[in-house]
């Protein structure tokens, strides 16, 4: 197995950093509980931050801004005169979008090659616990339910294979789902990997140019690359316990950027930081949501 070590970037930590996206030659990511949208420019090491009320869990680029999964549901975020504007598109949790159930919010989210936005929910007061939603040209549908903590969303380059995980300690598995051209499941989820066999729980993920699936193995201080049979063949060591997600960026998309969190608001000196490492394989540009 090939091994690499990621180094921390010289930017402040946050409590829960997630959903990294390489967009317009910069790294964008979320500070979930604090509702922060952050932009780091590696060229001049500048960091900018915008904050919205409530949680900001995931983002994907779209024309003029980002589609986002938040504590309200699905929102469109844009910047006007350097100020963050938000537009609520769908509030799936309650008939009253101003008062979603306590502890409920969207979580991991990603756009697919066809321009749809997929996002999972965390709904502790719901019998389904968590649902996988698909937002397709403004229309929303539930793809699956029954998740505890939905994570690990990623797509094959043709958009016909969906990866999804459940990072709850009682589950800790990754599945694949074959999709038709309209993004509808062709089969029940097929077990891809049981991360408890390798150590850690599955969190955020991405896919590289060769189809390798990179998954943040939370609690283990590692990011694993799984081959098409679900076996680890590369590993990135991160100097903190809980990496949360990974994306590729830079001029050649061979730099991996890794987010992390502070477990229980604590952790070591690197908890909640962003890390980077150069890899021998390139990632794919992030897909965009098409409204």
Coordinates of C-alpha atoms in Angstrom, one line a residue:
X1 CA 0.0 0.0 0.0
X2 CA 1.3 3.4 -0.9
X3 CA 1.4 5.9 2.0
X4 CA 1.4 9.7 2.1
X5 CA 1.3 12.3 4.8
X6 CA -0.8 15.5 4.6
X7 CA 0.5 18.7 6.1
X8 CA -1.6 21.4 7.8
X9 CA -2.2 24.7 5.9
X10 CA -1.5 27.9 7.8
X11 CA -5.1 28.9 8.4
X12 CA -7.2 28.9 11.6
X13 CA -9.1 25.8 12.7
X14 CA -12.9 25.5 12.9
X15 CA -15.1 23.2 14.8
X16 CA -16.4 21.1 11.9
X17 CA -14.8 21.8 8.5
X18 CA -16.6 20.0 5.6
X19 CA -17.6 19.9 1.9
X20 CA -14.3 21.1 0.4
X21 CA -14.6 22.3 -3.2
X22 CA -12.0 23.5 -5.6
X23 CA -13.7 26.3 -7.4
X24 CA -12.4 29.4 -9.3
X25 CA -8.8 28.6 -8.4
X26 CA -9.5 28.5 -4.7
X27 CA -10.6 26.1 -1.9
X28 CA -14.1 26.6 -0.6
X29 CA -15.4 24.8 2.4
X30 CA -18.0 24.9 5.2
X31 CA -17.8 25.4 9.0
X32 CA -20.9 23.4 9.6
X33 CA -22.4 24.4 13.0
X34 CA -21.2 28.0 12.8
X35 CA -22.8 28.5 9.4
X36 CA -19.5 29.6 7.8
X37 CA -18.7 29.6 4.1
X38 CA -14.9 30.0 3.7
X39 CA -12.6 30.6 0.7
X40 CA -8.9 30.0 0.9
X41 CA -6.6 31.2 -1.9
X42 CA -3.3 29.3 -2.0
X43 CA -1.7 31.9 -4.2
X44 CA -1.7 34.6 -1.5
X45 CA -2.7 32.5 1.5
X46 CA -5.8 34.7 2.0
X47 CA -8.8 33.5 3.8
X48 CA -12.3 35.0 3.6
X49 CA -15.4 34.0 5.6
X50 CA -19.1 34.7 5.2
X51 CA -21.6 33.5 7.8
X52 CA -25.3 32.6 7.7
X53 CA -27.7 31.8 10.5
X54 CA -28.0 28.1 11.1
X55 CA -25.9 25.2 9.9
X56 CA -24.1 25.1 6.5
X57 CA -23.3 21.5 5.8
X58 CA -22.5 21.1 2.1
X59 CA -22.0 23.1 -1.1
X60 CA -21.6 22.5 -4.8
X61 CA -20.9 25.1 -7.4
X62 CA -23.6 26.4 -9.7
X63 CA -24.0 29.5 -11.9
X64 CA -23.2 32.6 -9.9
X65 CA -22.8 30.8 -6.5
X66 CA -23.4 27.5 -4.7
X67 CA -26.2 25.1 -4.1
X68 CA -26.2 24.3 -0.4
X69 CA -27.5 21.9 2.2
X70 CA -28.3 23.8 5.4
X71 CA -30.4 23.5 8.5
X72 CA -33.4 24.7 6.6
X73 CA -33.0 22.4 3.6
X74 CA -31.8 23.4 0.1
X75 CA -30.6 26.9 -0.5
X76 CA -29.0 29.0 -3.2
X77 CA -26.0 31.0 -2.0
X78 CA -24.5 33.9 -3.9
X79 CA -22.2 36.8 -3.2
X80 CA -23.2 40.4 -4.0
X81 CA -20.9 43.2 -3.2
X82 CA -19.0 40.7 -1.1
X83 CA -22.1 40.0 1.0
X84 CA -23.6 36.6 1.2
X85 CA -27.2 36.2 -0.1
X86 CA -29.4 33.2 0.4
X87 CA -32.5 31.9 -1.2
X88 CA -34.4 29.0 0.2
X89 CA -35.4 26.5 -2.5
X90 CA -36.8 23.6 -0.6
X91 CA -37.6 23.0 3.1
X92 CA -38.1 19.2 3.3
X93 CA -38.2 18.9 7.1
X94 CA -41.3 20.8 8.1
X95 CA -44.2 22.8 6.8
X96 CA -42.7 25.7 8.7
X97 CA -39.2 26.4 7.4
X98 CA -38.5 28.9 10.1
X99 CA -38.6 26.1 12.7
X100 CA -37.2 22.8 11.6
X101 CA -37.1 20.0 14.2
X102 CA -34.2 20.3 16.7
X103 CA -31.1 18.5 15.6
X104 CA -32.3 18.2 12.0
X105 CA -30.3 19.5 9.1
X106 CA -28.8 18.5 5.8
X107 CA -25.4 16.8 5.8
X108 CA -23.1 15.5 3.0
X109 CA -23.9 16.8 -0.5
X110 CA -22.5 16.7 -4.0
X111 CA -23.4 17.5 -7.6
X112 CA -23.3 14.7 -10.2
X113 CA -22.1 14.8 -13.8
X114 CA -25.6 15.4 -15.1
X115 CA -26.0 18.5 -12.9
X116 CA -28.2 17.2 -10.1
X117 CA -27.5 17.9 -6.4
X118 CA -27.6 14.9 -4.0
X119 CA -27.7 15.6 -0.3
X120 CA -28.4 13.5 2.8
X121 CA -30.3 14.6 5.9
X122 CA -29.7 14.1 9.6
X123 CA -33.2 13.7 11.2
X124 CA -32.8 12.3 14.8
X125 CA -36.5 12.8 15.5
X126 CA -37.7 11.0 12.3
X127 CA -38.4 7.3 12.0
X128 CA -36.2 7.2 8.9
X129 CA -33.4 9.0 10.8
X130 CA -31.9 10.3 7.5
X131 CA -32.9 10.5 3.9
X132 CA -31.0 10.8 0.6
X133 CA -32.5 13.6 -1.5
X134 CA -31.9 14.5 -5.2
X135 CA -32.5 18.0 -6.4
X136 CA -33.0 17.9 -10.2
X137 CA -33.6 21.2 -12.0
X138 CA -35.5 22.5 -9.0
X139 CA -37.5 19.4 -8.3
X140 CA -36.8 17.3 -5.2
X141 CA -37.3 13.6 -4.6
X142 CA -36.3 11.1 -1.9
X143 CA -34.0 8.4 -3.3
X144 CA -33.6 6.3 -0.1
X145 CA -34.3 6.6 3.6
X146 CA -33.2 4.7 6.7
X147 CA -29.7 6.2 7.2
X148 CA -28.4 7.1 10.6
X149 CA -25.6 9.5 9.4
X150 CA -25.5 9.6 5.6
X151 CA -22.0 10.4 4.2
X152 CA -19.5 9.4 1.6
X153 CA -21.4 10.7 -1.5
X154 CA -19.4 10.4 -4.7
X155 CA -20.1 9.5 -8.4
X156 CA -18.3 7.6 -11.1
X157 CA -17.2 9.9 -14.0
X158 CA -20.3 8.8 -16.1
X159 CA -22.7 9.4 -13.2
X160 CA -24.0 5.9 -13.3
X161 CA -22.5 4.6 -10.1
X162 CA -23.3 6.3 -6.8
X163 CA -21.3 5.8 -3.6
X164 CA -22.9 6.4 -0.3
X165 CA -22.0 5.6 3.3
X166 CA -23.3 5.6 6.8
X167 CA -20.8 6.8 9.3
X168 CA -22.7 5.9 12.4
X169 CA -20.5 3.6 14.6
X170 CA -23.2 0.9 14.5
X171 CA -23.0 0.8 10.7
X172 CA -19.7 2.2 9.3
X173 CA -20.3 0.8 5.7
X174 CA -20.0 2.1 2.1
X175 CA -22.4 0.9 -0.6
X176 CA -22.7 1.5 -4.4
X177 CA -26.0 2.0 -6.3
X178 CA -26.3 1.6 -10.0
X179 CA -28.3 4.5 -11.6
X180 CA -30.1 5.0 -14.9
X181 CA -29.6 8.1 -17.1
X182 CA -32.3 9.9 -15.1
X183 CA -30.5 9.2 -11.8
X184 CA -33.0 6.6 -10.6
X185 CA -31.7 3.5 -8.8
X186 CA -31.5 0.3 -10.8
X187 CA -30.8 -1.9 -7.8
X188 CA -30.7 -2.0 -4.0
X189 CA -27.5 -0.7 -2.4
X190 CA -24.6 -3.2 -2.9
X191 CA -22.0 -3.4 -0.1
X192 CA -18.7 -2.0 -1.3
X193 CA -16.7 -1.8 1.9
X194 CA -17.0 -2.3 5.7
X195 CA -14.7 0.3 7.1
X196 CA -14.7 -1.3 10.5
X197 CA -12.5 -3.9 8.9
X198 CA -9.8 -1.3 8.0
X199 CA -10.3 1.0 11.1
X200 CA -12.3 4.1 11.3
X201 CA -15.8 5.3 10.2
X202 CA -16.6 6.5 6.6
X203 CA -17.1 10.3 6.3
X204 CA -16.8 12.5 3.2
X205 CA -15.4 11.1 -0.1
X206 CA -14.4 11.8 -3.7
X207 CA -13.4 9.8 -6.8
X208 CA -10.1 10.2 -8.7
X209 CA -9.5 10.1 -12.5
X210 CA -9.0 6.3 -12.4
X211 CA -12.1 5.6 -10.5
X212 CA -10.4 5.2 -7.1
X213 CA -12.7 6.0 -4.2
X214 CA -11.1 8.2 -1.5
X215 CA -12.9 8.1 1.9
X216 CA -12.1 10.0 5.1
X217 CA -11.7 7.3 7.8
X218 CA -12.9 9.2 10.8
X219 CA -11.5 8.3 14.2
X220 CA -8.4 6.8 12.5
X221 CA -6.4 9.9 11.3
X222 CA -6.4 8.5 7.8
X223 CA -7.9 8.9 4.3
X224 CA -8.1 5.7 2.4
X225 CA -8.2 5.0 -1.4
X226 CA -10.3 2.0 -2.2
X227 CA -9.9 0.2 -5.5
X228 CA -12.9 -1.0 -7.5
X229 CA -13.2 -4.1 -5.3
X230 CA -13.4 -2.0 -2.1
X231 CA -9.8 -2.8 -1.0
X232 CA -7.4 -0.1 0.3
X233 CA -4.4 0.5 -1.9
X234 CA -3.3 4.0 -0.8
X235 CA -3.5 5.9 2.5
X236 CA -3.0 9.5 3.5
X237 CA -2.0 10.0 7.1
X238 CA -3.4 13.1 8.7
X239 CA -2.0 14.5 12.0
X240 CA -5.4 14.6 13.8
X241 CA -8.0 11.9 14.6
X242 CA -11.0 13.0 12.6
X243 CA -10.6 13.9 8.9
X244 CA -14.0 14.7 7.5
X245 CA -13.7 15.0 3.7
X246 CA -11.3 15.2 0.7
X247 CA -11.2 17.0 -2.6
X248 CA -8.7 17.5 -5.4
X249 CA -7.5 20.9 -6.6
X250 CA -4.6 23.0 -7.8
X251 CA -3.5 23.6 -11.4
X252 CA -3.2 19.9 -12.2
X253 CA -5.8 18.5 -9.7
X254 CA -3.1 16.5 -8.0
X255 CA -3.2 18.2 -4.7
X256 CA -5.6 16.6 -2.2
X257 CA -7.2 19.0 0.4
X258 CA -8.6 17.4 3.5
X259 CA -10.9 18.9 6.1
X260 CA -11.2 17.8 9.7
X261 CA -13.1 18.5 12.9
X262 CA -12.6 19.0 16.6
X263 CA -14.2 15.9 18.3
X264 CA -16.4 17.2 21.1
X265 CA -15.0 20.7 20.4
X266 CA -11.6 19.6 21.5
X267 CA -8.9 17.4 19.9
X268 CA -5.2 18.0 19.4
X269 CA -3.6 21.1 18.0
X270 CA -4.4 20.2 14.4
X271 CA -8.0 19.3 15.0
X272 CA -10.3 21.4 12.8
X273 CA -7.5 22.4 10.4
X274 CA -7.2 21.9 6.7
X275 CA -4.5 19.7 5.2
X276 CA -2.9 19.3 1.8
X277 CA -0.7 16.7 0.1
X278 CA 0.5 16.1 -3.5
X279 CA -0.5 12.8 -5.0
X280 CA 0.5 10.7 -8.0
X281 CA -3.1 10.6 -9.2
X282 CA -5.3 13.4 -10.2
X283 CA -8.9 14.1 -9.1
X284 CA -11.8 15.3 -11.2
X285 CA -13.1 18.8 -11.3
X286 CA -16.2 19.2 -9.1
X287 CA -19.5 18.8 -10.9
X288 CA -21.9 21.7 -11.0
X289 CA -25.5 21.9 -10.2
X290 CA -27.6 23.0 -13.2
X291 CA -30.8 24.8 -12.2

